[in-house]
PDB file of C-alpha atoms in Angstrom:
ATOM      1  CA  ASP A   1       0.000   0.000   0.000  1.00 89.00           C
ATOM      2  CA  ILE A   2       1.055   3.577  -0.614  1.00 94.00           C
ATOM      3  CA  GLN A   3       1.396   5.481   2.653  1.00 97.00           C
ATOM      4  CA  MET A   4       0.352   9.125   2.743  1.00 98.00           C
ATOM      5  CA  THR A   5       1.931  11.367   5.375  1.00 98.00           C
ATOM      6  CA  GLN A   6       0.467  14.788   6.044  1.00 98.00           C
ATOM      7  CA  SER A   7       2.260  17.611   7.799  1.00 94.00           C
ATOM      8  CA  PRO A   8       1.867  19.346  10.051  1.00 97.00           C
ATOM      9  CA  SER A   9      -0.749  17.407  11.978  1.00 97.00           C
ATOM     10  CA  VAL A  10      -2.031  20.655  13.502  1.00 98.00           C
ATOM     11  CA  LEU A  11      -1.596  24.131  12.056  1.00 98.00           C
ATOM     12  CA  SER A  12      -2.551  27.405  13.727  1.00 98.00           C
ATOM     13  CA  ALA A  13      -2.840  30.477  11.531  1.00 98.00           C
ATOM     14  CA  SER A  14      -4.463  33.892  11.501  1.00 98.00           C
ATOM     15  CA  VAL A  15      -7.194  35.210   9.247  1.00 98.00           C
ATOM     16  CA  GLY A  16      -5.599  36.478   6.056  1.00 98.00           C
ATOM     17  CA  ASP A  17      -2.522  34.258   6.323  1.00 98.00           C
ATOM     18  CA  ARG A  18      -1.239  32.213   3.400  1.00 98.00           C
ATOM     19  CA  VAL A  19      -1.394  28.604   4.568  1.00 98.00           C
ATOM     20  CA  THR A  20       0.368  25.573   3.105  1.00 98.00           C
ATOM     21  CA  LEU A  21      -0.507  21.972   3.950  1.00 98.00           C
ATOM     22  CA  ASN A  22       1.749  19.145   2.890  1.00 98.00           C
ATOM     23  CA  CYS A  23       1.182  15.574   1.795  1.00 98.00           C
ATOM     24  CA  LYS A  24       3.962  13.106   1.043  1.00 98.00           C
ATOM     25  CA  ALA A  25       3.467   9.730  -0.624  1.00 98.00           C
ATOM     26  CA  SER A  26       5.673   6.706   0.020  1.00 98.00           C
ATOM     27  CA  GLN A  27       6.100   6.354  -3.749  1.00 98.00           C
ATOM     28  CA  ASN A  28       5.332   8.234  -6.945  1.00 98.00           C
ATOM     29  CA  ILE A  29       1.569   8.728  -7.317  1.00 98.00           C
ATOM     30  CA  ASN A  30       1.647  10.449 -10.708  1.00 97.00           C
ATOM     31  CA  LYS A  31      -0.449  13.428  -9.591  1.00 98.00           C
ATOM     32  CA  TYR A  32      -3.415  11.233  -8.672  1.00 97.00           C
ATOM     33  CA  LEU A  33      -3.974  13.230  -5.529  1.00 98.00           C
ATOM     34  CA  ASN A  34      -7.204  14.738  -4.191  1.00 98.00           C
ATOM     35  CA  TRP A  35      -7.790  17.061  -1.246  1.00 98.00           C
ATOM     36  CA  TYR A  36     -10.824  16.922   1.035  1.00 98.00           C
ATOM     37  CA  GLN A  37     -12.011  19.324   3.705  1.00 98.00           C
ATOM     38  CA  GLN A  38     -13.935  18.068   6.714  1.00 98.00           C
ATOM     39  CA  LYS A  39     -15.592  20.466   9.103  1.00 98.00           C
ATOM     40  CA  LEU A  40     -16.643  19.343  12.557  1.00 96.00           C
ATOM     41  CA  GLY A  41     -19.651  17.040  12.435  1.00 95.00           C
ATOM     42  CA  GLU A  42     -19.815  17.008   8.642  1.00 97.00           C
ATOM     43  CA  ALA A  43     -18.859  14.646   5.843  1.00 98.00           C
ATOM     44  CA  PRO A  44     -15.684  15.347   3.878  1.00 98.00           C
ATOM     45  CA  LYS A  45     -15.989  17.691   0.908  1.00 98.00           C
ATOM     46  CA  LEU A  46     -13.965  17.551  -2.285  1.00 98.00           C
ATOM     47  CA  LEU A  47     -11.777  20.614  -2.804  1.00 98.00           C
ATOM     48  CA  ILE A  48      -9.222  19.649  -5.430  1.00 98.00           C
ATOM     49  CA  TYR A  49      -8.742  16.585  -7.629  1.00 98.00           C
ATOM     50  CA  ASN A  50      -5.750  15.273  -9.546  1.00 97.00           C
ATOM     51  CA  THR A  51      -3.356  17.660  -7.834  1.00 98.00           C
ATOM     52  CA  ASN A  52      -4.520  21.025  -9.152  1.00 98.00           C
ATOM     53  CA  ASN A  53      -8.095  20.877 -10.438  1.00 98.00           C
ATOM     54  CA  LEU A  54     -10.415  23.027  -8.365  1.00 98.00           C
ATOM     55  CA  GLN A  55     -13.797  21.393  -7.786  1.00 97.00           C
ATOM     56  CA  THR A  56     -16.827  23.386  -8.931  1.00 96.00           C
ATOM     57  CA  GLY A  57     -18.011  25.841  -6.308  1.00 97.00           C
ATOM     58  CA  ILE A  58     -14.787  25.858  -4.289  1.00 98.00           C
ATOM     59  CA  PRO A  59     -13.333  29.334  -3.674  1.00 98.00           C
ATOM     60  CA  SER A  60     -10.304  30.266  -5.745  1.00 98.00           C
ATOM     61  CA  ARG A  61      -8.223  30.900  -2.618  1.00 98.00           C
ATOM     62  CA  PHE A  62      -7.713  27.121  -2.557  1.00 98.00           C
ATOM     63  CA  SER A  63      -5.086  25.703  -4.883  1.00 98.00           C
ATOM     64  CA  GLY A  64      -3.056  22.539  -5.195  1.00 98.00           C
ATOM     65  CA  SER A  65       0.312  21.653  -6.620  1.00 98.00           C
ATOM     66  CA  GLY A  66       2.917  18.942  -6.630  1.00 98.00           C
ATOM     67  CA  SER A  67       4.318  15.978  -8.460  1.00 98.00           C
ATOM     68  CA  GLY A  68       5.998  12.661  -7.786  1.00 98.00           C
ATOM     69  CA  THR A  69       5.717  12.076  -4.057  1.00 98.00           C
ATOM     70  CA  ASP A  70       5.216  15.636  -2.747  1.00 98.00           C
ATOM     71  CA  TYR A  71       2.006  17.631  -2.864  1.00 98.00           C
ATOM     72  CA  THR A  72       0.644  20.806  -1.294  1.00 98.00           C
ATOM     73  CA  LEU A  73      -2.669  22.466  -0.658  1.00 98.00           C
ATOM     74  CA  THR A  74      -2.456  26.238  -0.370  1.00 98.00           C
ATOM     75  CA  ILE A  75      -5.019  28.648   0.997  1.00 98.00           C
ATOM     76  CA  SER A  76      -4.005  32.079  -0.218  1.00 98.00           C
ATOM     77  CA  SER A  77      -5.849  34.066   2.430  1.00 98.00           C
ATOM     78  CA  LEU A  78      -7.248  32.106   5.356  1.00 98.00           C
ATOM     79  CA  GLN A  79     -10.899  32.733   6.214  1.00 98.00           C
ATOM     80  CA  PRO A  80     -12.691  31.770   9.449  1.00 97.00           C
ATOM     81  CA  GLU A  81     -14.836  29.243   7.572  1.00 98.00           C
ATOM     82  CA  ASP A  82     -11.699  27.366   6.509  1.00 98.00           C
ATOM     83  CA  VAL A  83     -11.254  25.935  10.015  1.00 98.00           C
ATOM     84  CA  ALA A  84     -11.421  22.194   9.356  1.00 98.00           C
ATOM     85  CA  THR A  85      -9.382  19.048   8.982  1.00 98.00           C
ATOM     86  CA  TYR A  86      -7.868  18.518   5.536  1.00 98.00           C
ATOM     87  CA  PHE A  87      -7.161  15.080   4.104  1.00 98.00           C
ATOM     88  CA  CYS A  88      -5.154  14.118   1.056  1.00 98.00           C
ATOM     89  CA  PHE A  89      -6.114  11.013  -0.910  1.00 98.00           C
ATOM     90  CA  GLN A  90      -4.101   9.147  -3.516  1.00 98.00           C
ATOM     91  CA  HIS A  91      -5.635   7.001  -6.217  1.00 96.00           C
ATOM     92  CA  ASN A  92      -2.624   6.002  -8.259  1.00 96.00           C
ATOM     93  CA  SER A  93      -2.985   2.511  -6.830  1.00 90.00           C
ATOM     94  CA  TRP A  94      -5.214   1.099  -4.092  1.00 91.00           C
ATOM     95  CA  PRO A  95      -6.688   4.340  -2.768  1.00 95.00           C
ATOM     96  CA  THR A  96      -5.435   5.597   0.560  1.00 97.00           C
ATOM     97  CA  PHE A  97      -5.956   8.693   2.662  1.00 98.00           C
ATOM     98  CA  GLY A  98      -3.491  10.714   4.658  1.00 98.00           C
ATOM     99  CA  GLY A  99      -3.942  11.145   8.381  1.00 97.00           C
ATOM    100  CA  GLY A 100      -5.147  14.734   8.092  1.00 98.00           C
ATOM    101  CA  THR A 101      -4.052  18.229   9.063  1.00 98.00           C
ATOM    102  CA  LYS A 102      -6.207  20.088  11.548  1.00 98.00           C
ATOM    103  CA  LEU A 103      -6.308  23.777  10.712  1.00 98.00           C
ATOM    104  CA  GLU A 104      -7.100  26.132  13.564  1.00 98.00           C
ATOM    105  CA  LEU A 105      -7.342  29.884  13.969  1.00 97.00           C
ATOM    106  CA  LYS A 106      -4.633  31.529  16.008  1.00 94.00           C
TER     107      LYS A 106
ATOM    108  CA  GLU B   1     -29.527  19.120  -5.431  1.00 96.00           C
ATOM    109  CA  VAL B   2     -27.403  15.997  -5.137  1.00 97.00           C
ATOM    110  CA  GLN B   3     -28.329  14.015  -2.038  1.00 98.00           C
ATOM    111  CA  LEU B   4     -27.069  10.752  -0.615  1.00 98.00           C
ATOM    112  CA  VAL B   5     -28.833   9.386   2.454  1.00 98.00           C
ATOM    113  CA  GLU B   6     -27.423   6.369   4.266  1.00 98.00           C
ATOM    114  CA  SER B   7     -29.388   4.151   6.622  1.00 97.00           C
ATOM    115  CA  GLY B   8     -29.039   0.862   8.417  1.00 97.00           C
ATOM    116  CA  GLY B   9     -26.273   1.706  10.836  1.00 96.00           C
ATOM    117  CA  SER B  10     -26.520   0.107  14.276  1.00 96.00           C
ATOM    118  CA  LEU B  11     -24.825  -1.869  17.032  1.00 97.00           C
ATOM    119  CA  VAL B  12     -23.834  -5.354  15.862  1.00 97.00           C
ATOM    120  CA  GLN B  13     -22.037  -8.192  17.618  1.00 97.00           C
ATOM    121  CA  PRO B  14     -18.658  -9.441  16.444  1.00 97.00           C
ATOM    122  CA  GLY B  15     -19.150 -12.052  13.745  1.00 96.00           C
ATOM    123  CA  GLY B  16     -22.534 -10.649  12.850  1.00 97.00           C
ATOM    124  CA  SER B  17     -23.902  -9.097   9.682  1.00 97.00           C
ATOM    125  CA  LEU B  18     -25.370  -5.767   8.708  1.00 97.00           C
ATOM    126  CA  LYS B  19     -26.583  -4.162   5.494  1.00 98.00           C
ATOM    127  CA  LEU B  20     -26.274  -0.445   4.844  1.00 98.00           C
ATOM    128  CA  SER B  21     -28.321   1.372   2.230  1.00 98.00           C
ATOM    129  CA  CYS B  22     -27.768   4.678   0.486  1.00 98.00           C
ATOM    130  CA  VAL B  23     -30.574   6.346  -1.434  1.00 98.00           C
ATOM    131  CA  ALA B  24     -29.471   8.817  -4.081  1.00 98.00           C
ATOM    132  CA  SER B  25     -31.420  11.737  -5.513  1.00 98.00           C
ATOM    133  CA  GLY B  26     -30.803  14.849  -7.571  1.00 98.00           C
ATOM    134  CA  PHE B  27     -28.777  13.102 -10.285  1.00 97.00           C
ATOM    135  CA  THR B  28     -28.966  10.138 -12.657  1.00 98.00           C
ATOM    136  CA  PHE B  29     -27.738   7.418 -10.321  1.00 98.00           C
ATOM    137  CA  SER B  30     -27.133   4.862 -13.060  1.00 97.00           C
ATOM    138  CA  ASN B  31     -24.549   7.103 -14.743  1.00 97.00           C
ATOM    139  CA  TYR B  32     -22.097   7.106 -11.840  1.00 97.00           C
ATOM    140  CA  TRP B  33     -19.686   4.749 -10.188  1.00 97.00           C
ATOM    141  CA  MET B  34     -20.284   4.740  -6.443  1.00 98.00           C
ATOM    142  CA  ASP B  35     -17.880   4.169  -3.561  1.00 98.00           C
ATOM    143  CA  TRP B  36     -18.010   3.499   0.170  1.00 98.00           C
ATOM    144  CA  VAL B  37     -15.583   5.190   2.551  1.00 98.00           C
ATOM    145  CA  ARG B  38     -15.419   4.760   6.319  1.00 98.00           C
ATOM    146  CA  GLN B  39     -14.089   6.901   9.145  1.00 98.00           C
ATOM    147  CA  THR B  40     -12.901   5.345  12.369  1.00 96.00           C
ATOM    148  CA  PRO B  41     -13.510   6.805  15.829  1.00 93.00           C
ATOM    149  CA  GLY B  42      -9.920   8.107  15.659  1.00 90.00           C
ATOM    150  CA  LYS B  43     -10.976  10.025  12.498  1.00 92.00           C
ATOM    151  CA  SER B  44      -8.882   8.052  10.017  1.00 93.00           C
ATOM    152  CA  LEU B  45     -10.492   7.657   6.601  1.00 97.00           C
ATOM    153  CA  GLU B  46     -10.398   4.396   4.671  1.00 97.00           C
ATOM    154  CA  TRP B  47     -11.623   3.728   1.146  1.00 96.00           C
ATOM    155  CA  ILE B  48     -13.626   0.495   1.231  1.00 96.00           C
ATOM    156  CA  GLY B  49     -14.621  -0.207  -2.322  1.00 96.00           C
ATOM    157  CA  GLU B  50     -16.409   0.763  -5.508  1.00 97.00           C
ATOM    158  CA  ILE B  51     -19.019  -0.423  -7.961  1.00 97.00           C
ATOM    159  CA  ASN B  52     -19.411   0.458 -11.598  1.00 97.00           C
ATOM    160  CA  THR B  53     -22.493   1.942 -13.204  1.00 97.00           C
ATOM    161  CA  ASP B  54     -24.396  -1.272 -13.930  1.00 96.00           C
ATOM    162  CA  GLY B  55     -23.188  -3.205 -10.921  1.00 97.00           C
ATOM    163  CA  SER B  56     -21.215  -5.743 -12.930  1.00 97.00           C
ATOM    164  CA  LYS B  57     -17.819  -4.790 -11.492  1.00 97.00           C
ATOM    165  CA  THR B  58     -16.678  -4.198  -7.948  1.00 96.00           C
ATOM    166  CA  ASN B  59     -13.312  -3.566  -6.312  1.00 95.00           C
ATOM    167  CA  TYR B  60     -12.537  -3.759  -2.621  1.00 95.00           C
ATOM    168  CA  ALA B  61      -9.804  -2.693  -0.245  1.00 93.00           C
ATOM    169  CA  PRO B  62      -7.718  -5.685   0.872  1.00 90.00           C
ATOM    170  CA  SER B  63      -8.718  -5.123   4.497  1.00 87.00           C
ATOM    171  CA  ILE B  64     -12.383  -5.955   3.859  1.00 88.00           C
ATOM    172  CA  LYS B  65     -12.273  -8.175   0.779  1.00 76.00           C
ATOM    173  CA  ASP B  66     -14.452 -11.295   1.056  1.00 90.00           C
ATOM    174  CA  ARG B  67     -16.317  -9.900   4.087  1.00 96.00           C
ATOM    175  CA  PHE B  68     -18.098  -6.926   2.529  1.00 97.00           C
ATOM    176  CA  THR B  69     -20.152  -6.810  -0.677  1.00 97.00           C
ATOM    177  CA  ILE B  70     -21.163  -3.702  -2.577  1.00 98.00           C
ATOM    178  CA  SER B  71     -24.222  -3.809  -4.795  1.00 98.00           C
ATOM    179  CA  ARG B  72     -26.714  -1.413  -6.329  1.00 98.00           C
ATOM    180  CA  ASP B  73     -30.273  -1.223  -7.611  1.00 98.00           C
ATOM    181  CA  ASN B  74     -30.406   1.434 -10.310  1.00 98.00           C
ATOM    182  CA  ALA B  75     -34.200   1.229 -10.519  1.00 98.00           C
ATOM    183  CA  LYS B  76     -34.344   2.315  -6.879  1.00 98.00           C
ATOM    184  CA  SER B  77     -31.327   4.657  -7.054  1.00 98.00           C
ATOM    185  CA  THR B  78     -29.922   2.767  -4.097  1.00 98.00           C
ATOM    186  CA  LEU B  79     -26.440   1.611  -3.175  1.00 98.00           C
ATOM    187  CA  TYR B  80     -25.828  -1.156  -0.653  1.00 98.00           C
ATOM    188  CA  LEU B  81     -23.022  -2.368   1.564  1.00 98.00           C
ATOM    189  CA  GLN B  82     -23.474  -5.889   2.940  1.00 98.00           C
ATOM    190  CA  MET B  83     -21.159  -6.423   5.885  1.00 98.00           C
ATOM    191  CA  SER B  84     -20.466  -9.940   7.143  1.00 97.00           C
ATOM    192  CA  ASN B  85     -18.277 -11.456   9.860  1.00 96.00           C
ATOM    193  CA  VAL B  86     -17.772  -7.987  11.303  1.00 96.00           C
ATOM    194  CA  LYS B  87     -14.928  -7.214  13.671  1.00 95.00           C
ATOM    195  CA  SER B  88     -14.353  -4.500  16.247  1.00 96.00           C
ATOM    196  CA  ASP B  89     -12.073  -2.756  13.739  1.00 95.00           C
ATOM    197  CA  ASP B  90     -15.126  -2.258  11.505  1.00 96.00           C
ATOM    198  CA  THR B  91     -16.550   0.227  14.006  1.00 97.00           C
ATOM    199  CA  ALA B  92     -16.820   3.439  12.002  1.00 98.00           C
ATOM    200  CA  ILE B  93     -19.022   5.918  10.238  1.00 98.00           C
ATOM    201  CA  TYR B  94     -19.723   4.622   6.745  1.00 98.00           C
ATOM    202  CA  TYR B  95     -20.107   7.147   3.941  1.00 98.00           C
ATOM    203  CA  CYS B  96     -21.704   6.556   0.589  1.00 98.00           C
ATOM    204  CA  THR B  97     -20.018   8.618  -2.130  1.00 98.00           C
ATOM    205  CA  ARG B  98     -20.580   9.447  -5.762  1.00 98.00           C
ATOM    206  CA  THR B  99     -17.554   9.463  -8.035  1.00 96.00           C
ATOM    207  CA  GLU B 100     -17.551  12.073 -10.760  1.00 88.00           C
ATOM    208  CA  TYR B 101     -14.420  10.540 -12.244  1.00 86.00           C
ATOM    209  CA  ARG B 102     -12.809   7.326 -11.079  1.00 87.00           C
ATOM    210  CA  TYR B 103     -11.860   7.804  -7.416  1.00 93.00           C
ATOM    211  CA  VAL B 104     -12.863  11.478  -7.442  1.00 94.00           C
ATOM    212  CA  MET B 105     -15.568  11.380  -4.772  1.00 97.00           C
ATOM    213  CA  ASP B 106     -17.507  14.572  -5.319  1.00 97.00           C
ATOM    214  CA  ALA B 107     -20.607  13.974  -3.212  1.00 98.00           C
ATOM    215  CA  TRP B 108     -20.906  12.330   0.194  1.00 98.00           C
ATOM    216  CA  GLY B 109     -23.791  11.240   2.358  1.00 98.00           C
ATOM    217  CA  GLN B 110     -24.107  12.205   5.999  1.00 97.00           C
ATOM    218  CA  GLY B 111     -22.813   8.814   7.126  1.00 98.00           C
ATOM    219  CA  ALA B 112     -24.187   5.747   8.912  1.00 98.00           C
ATOM    220  CA  SER B 113     -22.746   4.778  12.271  1.00 98.00           C
ATOM    221  CA  VAL B 114     -21.772   1.140  12.811  1.00 98.00           C
ATOM    222  CA  THR B 115     -20.563  -0.101  16.185  1.00 98.00           C
ATOM    223  CA  VAL B 116     -19.235  -3.629  16.547  1.00 97.00           C
ATOM    224  CA  SER B 117     -19.328  -4.729  20.151  1.00 96.00           C
ATOM    225  CA  SER B 118     -20.575  -7.552  22.328  1.00 94.00           C
TER     226      SER B 118
END
């Protein structure tokens, strides 16, 4: 199985900050990487698919990048409603999720 | 509006069986592959498996293969997850998901809670 490691596990940032979340795969996943946002008490929500494709309806402050084994989700200007846990998900082979990054307001 | 509504979650004894259902609305169910994903009490997410549009092909995660079966009834716009020989590790919230493209899960239900305990 491909292991997905997210860092940091917890991130505190202020409104307006540029925030970067990281996801590292144990092997090359050929950009087959999605990002999901999960707010407290809710189901996960698709933000970005295949590394850098913004899902319909998702604000443009969210963006994704990466290749090979290293991927990032960037929020250009953090908003209060972005407080959530973010999960990466690879589907290059048997699909696996990362452990998540909890994003908090400072 | 796309909606996925799971039901059937409950407390089940180890070794027992349970069947979850997911009723879809707001889109043409028969046009989409569907997946199940679960989330453990520790909040880890695990992809369980998928089914193609007509139900003729399924794929499962190695951890549940041969114990769980995914099926669908397109006439009823309903997805199913038959769980057998359940273990304590199967305790989780089970989400029904629609896949817009293969493994791109773009719509999720609210989840069904399954607890395996004696």
